[in-house]
GROMACS .gro file of N, CA, C and O in nm:
model
  328
    1MET      N    1   0.084  -0.117   0.000
    1MET     CA    2   0.000   0.000   0.000
    1MET      C    3   0.090   0.125   0.000
    1MET      O    4   0.186   0.132   0.073
    2ILE      N    5   0.057   0.220  -0.087
    2ILE     CA    6   0.135   0.343  -0.093
    2ILE      C    7   0.045   0.462  -0.064
    2ILE      O    8  -0.077   0.452  -0.069
    3ASN      N    9   0.108   0.572  -0.032
    3ASN     CA   10   0.033   0.697  -0.019
    3ASN      C   11   0.114   0.809  -0.081
    3ASN      O   12   0.231   0.793  -0.115
    4THR      N   13   0.052   0.923  -0.096
    4THR     CA   14   0.118   1.033  -0.166
    4THR      C   15   0.237   1.089  -0.088
    4THR      O   16   0.328   1.145  -0.149
    5ASP      N   17   0.238   1.074   0.043
    5ASP     CA   18   0.355   1.119   0.121
    5ASP      C   19   0.480   1.040   0.083
    5ASP      O   20   0.589   1.096   0.074
    6GLU      N   21   0.464   0.911   0.059
    6GLU     CA   22   0.578   0.829   0.017
    6GLU      C   23   0.630   0.875  -0.118
    6GLU      O   24   0.752   0.884  -0.139
    7ILE      N   25   0.539   0.902  -0.209
    7ILE     CA   26   0.578   0.948  -0.343
    7ILE      C   27   0.653   1.081  -0.330
    7ILE      O   28   0.759   1.098  -0.390
    8ARG      N   29   0.599   1.173  -0.253
    8ARG     CA   30   0.661   1.305  -0.236
    8ARG      C   31   0.803   1.291  -0.179
    8ARG      O   32   0.896   1.357  -0.226
    9LYS      N   33   0.821   1.205  -0.080
    9LYS     CA   34   0.954   1.186  -0.020
    9LYS      C   35   1.053   1.132  -0.123
    9LYS      O   36   1.167   1.178  -0.130
   10HIS      N   37   1.011   1.036  -0.203
   10HIS     CA   38   1.099   0.979  -0.304
   10HIS      C   39   1.140   1.085  -0.407
   10HIS      O   40   1.258   1.095  -0.443
   11ILE      N   41   1.043   1.160  -0.456
   11ILE     CA   42   1.072   1.259  -0.559
   11ILE      C   43   1.158   1.373  -0.503
   11ILE      O   44   1.249   1.422  -0.570
   12ALA      N   45   1.131   1.414  -0.380
   12ALA     CA   46   1.214   1.518  -0.317
   12ALA      C   47   1.359   1.471  -0.308
   12ALA      O   48   1.452   1.548  -0.336
   13GLN      N   49   1.378   1.346  -0.272
   13GLN     CA   50   1.512   1.292  -0.262
   13GLN      C   51   1.578   1.283  -0.400
   13GLN      O   52   1.695   1.319  -0.416
   14LEU      N   53   1.504   1.237  -0.500
   14LEU     CA   54   1.559   1.224  -0.635
   14LEU      C   55   1.600   1.358  -0.694
   14LEU      O   56   1.695   1.366  -0.772
   15THR      N   57   1.525   1.463  -0.661
   15THR     CA   58   1.549   1.594  -0.722
   15THR      C   59   1.617   1.693  -0.629
   15THR      O   60   1.634   1.809  -0.665
   16SER      N   61   1.651   1.649  -0.511
   16SER     CA   62   1.723   1.733  -0.413
   16SER      C   63   1.648   1.862  -0.380
   16SER      O   64   1.707   1.970  -0.377
   17VAL      N   65   1.517   1.850  -0.358
   17VAL     CA   66   1.438   1.966  -0.318
   17VAL      C   67   1.367   1.935  -0.186
   17VAL      O   68   1.353   1.819  -0.147
   18SER      N   69   1.320   2.039  -0.120
   18SER     CA   70   1.246   2.018   0.004
   18SER      C   71   1.104   1.974  -0.029
   18SER      O   72   1.052   2.001  -0.138
   19LEU      N   73   1.042   1.907   0.065
   19LEU     CA   74   0.908   1.853   0.043
   19LEU      C   75   0.806   1.961   0.009
   19LEU      O   76   0.717   1.940  -0.073
   20ASP      N   77   0.819   2.080   0.069
   20ASP     CA   78   0.719   2.184   0.046
   20ASP      C   79   0.724   2.242  -0.095
   20ASP      O   80   0.629   2.304  -0.140
   21ILE      N   81   0.832   2.219  -0.168
   21ILE     CA   82   0.843   2.265  -0.307
   21ILE      C   83   0.750   2.183  -0.397
   21ILE      O   84   0.700   2.233  -0.497
   22LEU      N   85   0.727   2.058  -0.361
   22LEU     CA   86   0.654   1.966  -0.448
   22LEU      C   87   0.503   1.976  -0.428
   22LEU      O   88   0.442   1.899  -0.356
   23THR      N   89   0.445   2.072  -0.497
   23THR     CA   90   0.300   2.084  -0.502
   23THR      C   91   0.252   2.016  -0.629
   23THR      O   92   0.332   1.992  -0.721
   24ASP      N   93   0.124   1.985  -0.637
   24ASP     CA   94   0.073   1.916  -0.756
   24ASP      C   95   0.105   1.990  -0.885
   24ASP      O   96   0.132   1.929  -0.987
   25GLY      N   97   0.102   2.122  -0.882
   25GLY     CA   98   0.126   2.200  -1.002
   25GLY      C   99   0.271   2.234  -1.030
   25GLY      O  100   0.301   2.299  -1.131
   26LYS      N  101   0.364   2.190  -0.945
   26LYS     CA  102   0.506   2.222  -0.965
   26LYS      C  103   0.557   2.158  -1.093
   26LYS      O  104   0.552   2.036  -1.111
   27ARG      N  105   0.607   2.242  -1.182
   27ARG     CA  106   0.659   2.193  -1.310
   27ARG      C  107   0.793   2.125  -1.288
   27ARG      O  108   0.880   2.178  -1.221
   28LEU      N  109   0.807   2.007  -1.346
   28LEU     CA  110   0.930   1.930  -1.330
   28LEU      C  111   1.048   1.999  -1.398
   28LEU      O  112   1.161   1.992  -1.349
   29ASP      N  113   1.023   2.068  -1.508
   29ASP     CA  114   1.134   2.136  -1.578
   29ASP      C  115   1.188   2.255  -1.499
   29ASP      O  116   1.290   2.311  -1.536
   30GLU      N  117   1.122   2.292  -1.390
   30GLU     CA  118   1.171   2.398  -1.302
   30GLU      C  119   1.265   2.343  -1.193
   30GLU      O  120   1.326   2.421  -1.120
   31LEU      N  121   1.274   2.211  -1.183
   31LEU     CA  122   1.361   2.148  -1.084
   31LEU      C  123   1.499   2.125  -1.146
   31LEU      O  124   1.510   2.060  -1.250
   32ASP      N  125   1.602   2.179  -1.084
   32ASP     CA  126   1.738   2.168  -1.138
   32ASP      C  127   1.780   2.024  -1.161
   32ASP      O  128   1.849   1.994  -1.258
   33ASP      N  129   1.740   1.935  -1.073
   33ASP     CA  130   1.783   1.796  -1.082
   33ASP      C  131   1.685   1.704  -1.154
   33ASP      O  132   1.697   1.582  -1.146
   34TRP      N  133   1.584   1.761  -1.225
   34TRP     CA  134   1.495   1.676  -1.303
   34TRP      C  135   1.565   1.648  -1.436
   34TRP      O  136   1.565   1.729  -1.528
   35ASP      N  137   1.628   1.534  -1.443
   35ASP     CA  138   1.705   1.494  -1.561
   35ASP      C  139   1.678   1.347  -1.589
   35ASP      O  140   1.588   1.286  -1.528
   36SER      N  141   1.754   1.290  -1.680
   36SER     CA  142   1.729   1.151  -1.719
   36SER      C  143   1.748   1.055  -1.600
   36SER      O  144   1.675   0.956  -1.589
   37MET      N  145   1.840   1.085  -1.512
   37MET     CA  146   1.859   0.999  -1.395
   37MET      C  147   1.737   1.008  -1.301
   37MET      O  148   1.696   0.906  -1.244
   38ALA      N  149   1.682   1.126  -1.285
   38ALA     CA  150   1.562   1.141  -1.201
   38ALA      C  151   1.444   1.068  -1.265
   38ALA      O  152   1.360   1.011  -1.195
   39MET      N  153   1.437   1.070  -1.398
   39MET     CA  154   1.329   1.000  -1.468
   39MET      C  155   1.340   0.848  -1.446
   39MET      O  156   1.241   0.782  -1.417
   40VAL      N  157   1.461   0.796  -1.459
   40VAL     CA  158   1.482   0.653  -1.435
   40VAL      C  159   1.451   0.622  -1.289
   40VAL      O  160   1.386   0.520  -1.257
   41GLY      N  161   1.493   0.709  -1.198
   41GLY     CA  162   1.464   0.691  -1.056
   41GLY      C  163   1.315   0.693  -1.028
   41GLY      O  164   1.265   0.619  -0.942
   42THR      N  165   1.241   0.778  -1.100
   42THR     CA  166   1.097   0.784  -1.084
   42THR      C  167   1.031   0.655  -1.129
   42THR      O  168   0.944   0.601  -1.061
   43ALA      N  169   1.075   0.602  -1.244
   43ALA     CA  170   1.022   0.474  -1.291
   43ALA      C  171   1.054   0.363  -1.191
   43ALA      O  172   0.968   0.278  -1.162
   44ALA      N  173   1.175   0.365  -1.137
   44ALA     CA  174   1.214   0.264  -1.038
   44ALA      C  175   1.131   0.278  -0.910
   44ALA      O  176   1.090   0.178  -0.851
   45MET      N  177   1.105   0.403  -0.868
   45MET     CA  178   1.023   0.426  -0.749
   45MET      C  179   0.882   0.371  -0.768
   45MET      O  180   0.829   0.304  -0.681
   46ILE      N  181   0.826   0.397  -0.885
   46ILE     CA  182   0.690   0.348  -0.912
   46ILE      C  183   0.689   0.196  -0.910
   46ILE      O  184   0.599   0.134  -0.852
   47PHE      N  185   0.790   0.133  -0.968
   47PHE     CA  186   0.799  -0.012  -0.963
   47PHE      C  187   0.812  -0.061  -0.819
   47PHE      O  188   0.744  -0.155  -0.778
   48GLU      N  189   0.898   0.004  -0.743
   48GLU     CA  190   0.919  -0.035  -0.602
   48GLU      C  191   0.791  -0.025  -0.521
   48GLU      O  192   0.760  -0.111  -0.439
   49LEU      N  193   0.714   0.081  -0.544
   49LEU     CA  194   0.592   0.104  -0.466
   49LEU      C  195   0.473   0.023  -0.514
   49LEU      O  196   0.382  -0.007  -0.436
   50THR      N  197   0.469  -0.010  -0.645
   50THR     CA  198   0.350  -0.074  -0.700
   50THR      C  199   0.373  -0.213  -0.758
   50THR      O  200   0.278  -0.282  -0.790
   51ASN      N  201   0.500  -0.250  -0.777
   51ASN     CA  202   0.536  -0.375  -0.842
   51ASN      C  203   0.486  -0.380  -0.987
   51ASN      O  204   0.460  -0.486  -1.042
   52GLN      N  205   0.472  -0.261  -1.048
   52GLN     CA  206   0.430  -0.248  -1.187
   52GLN      C  207   0.535  -0.166  -1.262
   52GLN      O  208   0.580  -0.063  -1.213
   53THR      N  209   0.574  -0.213  -1.380
   53THR     CA  210   0.670  -0.137  -1.459
   53THR      C  211   0.600  -0.021  -1.528
   53THR      O  212   0.482  -0.028  -1.560
   54VAL      N  213   0.676   0.085  -1.547
   54VAL     CA  214   0.626   0.204  -1.614
   54VAL      C  215   0.718   0.233  -1.732
   54VAL      O  216   0.841   0.231  -1.717
   55ASP      N  217   0.660   0.258  -1.845
   55ASP     CA  218   0.736   0.290  -1.965
   55ASP      C  219   0.810   0.423  -1.945
   55ASP      O  220   0.752   0.521  -1.899
   56LEU      N  221   0.938   0.426  -1.979
   56LEU     CA  222   1.016   0.549  -1.962
   56LEU      C  223   0.962   0.664  -2.047
   56LEU      O  224   0.975   0.780  -2.010
   57ASP      N  225   0.899   0.633  -2.159
   57ASP     CA  226   0.837   0.739  -2.240
   57ASP      C  227   0.725   0.807  -2.161
   57ASP      O  228   0.706   0.928  -2.172
   58ALA      N  229   0.652   0.729  -2.082
   58ALA     CA  230   0.545   0.786  -1.999
   58ALA      C  231   0.604   0.878  -1.893
   58ALA      O  232   0.549   0.985  -1.864
   59VAL      N  233   0.718   0.840  -1.836
   59VAL     CA  234   0.783   0.923  -1.735
   59VAL      C  235   0.838   1.050  -1.800
   59VAL      O  236   0.825   1.159  -1.747
   60GLU      N  237   0.896   1.036  -1.917
   60GLU     CA  238   0.951   1.152  -1.988
   60GLU      C  239   0.841   1.253  -2.023
   60GLU      O  240   0.867   1.374  -2.027
   61ALA      N  241   0.720   1.206  -2.046
   61ALA     CA  242   0.609   1.294  -2.083
   61ALA      C  243   0.549   1.370  -1.964
   61ALA      O  244   0.471   1.462  -1.982
   62LEU      N  245   0.588   1.333  -1.842
   62LEU     CA  246   0.533   1.399  -1.724
   62LEU      C  247   0.573   1.546  -1.721
   62LEU      O  248   0.688   1.580  -1.751
   63LYS      N  249   0.480   1.632  -1.685
   63LYS     CA  250   0.506   1.776  -1.682
   63LYS      C  251   0.512   1.833  -1.541
   63LYS      O  252   0.583   1.929  -1.517
   64THR      N  253   0.434   1.777  -1.448
   64THR     CA  254   0.426   1.831  -1.313
   64THR      C  255   0.443   1.721  -1.210
   64THR      O  256   0.431   1.602  -1.242
   65TYR      N  257   0.469   1.763  -1.088
   65TYR     CA  258   0.475   1.666  -0.978
   65TYR      C  259   0.343   1.591  -0.967
   65TYR      O  260   0.341   1.470  -0.945
   66GLY      N  261   0.233   1.660  -0.984
   66GLY     CA  262   0.101   1.596  -0.978
   66GLY      C  263   0.087   1.485  -1.081
   66GLY      O  264   0.020   1.385  -1.057
   67ASP      N  265   0.151   1.502  -1.197
   67ASP     CA  266   0.148   1.398  -1.300
   67ASP      C  267   0.218   1.271  -1.251
   67ASP      O  268   0.176   1.160  -1.282
   68ILE      N  269   0.326   1.288  -1.174
   68ILE     CA  270   0.397   1.173  -1.117
   68ILE      C  271   0.304   1.097  -1.023
   68ILE      O  272   0.294   0.974  -1.029
   69VAL      N  273   0.236   1.172  -0.937
   69VAL     CA  274   0.144   1.109  -0.842
   69VAL      C  275   0.034   1.033  -0.916
   69VAL      O  276   0.005   0.918  -0.883
   70LYS      N  277  -0.023   1.095  -1.017
   70LYS     CA  278  -0.130   1.029  -1.095
   70LYS      C  279  -0.080   0.901  -1.160
   70LYS      O  280  -0.148   0.799  -1.159
   71LEU      N  281   0.041   0.906  -1.217
   71LEU     CA  282   0.097   0.788  -1.282
   71LEU      C  283   0.122   0.677  -1.180
   71LEU      O  284   0.090   0.560  -1.205
   72ALA      N  285   0.177   0.713  -1.067
   72ALA     CA  286   0.204   0.612  -0.963
   72ALA      C  287   0.075   0.550  -0.913
   72ALA      O  288   0.065   0.427  -0.900
   73LEU      N  289  -0.023   0.633  -0.884
   73LEU     CA  290  -0.149   0.581  -0.832
   73LEU      C  291  -0.225   0.500  -0.936
   73LEU      O  292  -0.292   0.402  -0.902
   74ALA      N  293  -0.213   0.537  -1.062
   74ALA     CA  294  -0.278   0.461  -1.169
   74ALA      C  295  -0.219   0.322  -1.182
   74ALA      O  296  -0.287   0.229  -1.227
   75ASN      N  297  -0.093   0.305  -1.142
   75ASN     CA  298  -0.027   0.175  -1.150
   75ASN      C  299  -0.032   0.098  -1.019
   75ASN      O  300   0.016  -0.015  -1.012
   76ALA      N  301  -0.086   0.160  -0.916
   76ALA     CA  302  -0.088   0.097  -0.784
   76ALA      C  303  -0.201  -0.005  -0.772
   76ALA      O  304  -0.302   0.005  -0.842
   77PRO      N  305  -0.183  -0.100  -0.684
   77PRO     CA  306  -0.292  -0.193  -0.654
   77PRO      C  307  -0.413  -0.115  -0.602
   77PRO      O  308  -0.400   0.000  -0.559
   78GLU      N  309  -0.527  -0.178  -0.600
   78GLU     CA  310  -0.650  -0.109  -0.558
   78GLU      C  311  -0.647  -0.061  -0.413
   78GLU      O  312  -0.719   0.029  -0.378
   79SER      N  313  -0.564  -0.119  -0.330
   79SER     CA  314  -0.561  -0.082  -0.188
   79SER      C  315  -0.461   0.032  -0.164
   79SER      O  316  -0.364   0.017  -0.094
   80VAL      N  317  -0.487   0.147  -0.227
   80VAL     CA  318  -0.399   0.263  -0.217
   80VAL      C  319  -0.461   0.368  -0.126
   80VAL      O  320  -0.580   0.392  -0.131
   81MET      N  321  -0.375   0.428  -0.046
   81MET     CA  322  -0.420   0.539   0.040
   81MET      C  323  -0.384   0.670  -0.028
   81MET      O  324  -0.269   0.690  -0.063
   82PRO      N  325  -0.477   0.760  -0.049
   82PRO     CA  326  -0.444   0.891  -0.110
   82PRO      C  327  -0.366   0.978  -0.017
   82PRO      O  328  -0.356   0.956   0.099
   0.00000   0.00000   0.00000
């Protein structure tokens, strides 16, 4: 079971930002450390949390932090906590 706090912590760590920076509307291209390594890390995080693989093209298409949350939750088992 995952929740959005777990996702936020992972992404903050991957992009070297504080948790309060990551609002749903925060654009990923505004994060200095949002690069190919962060994208791979995001795909790995989603797999770790959901046991579902995510296509890297889908991760590359993400525009905001909220998009990451939506992608992770869409791949999560039904027993997810928002």
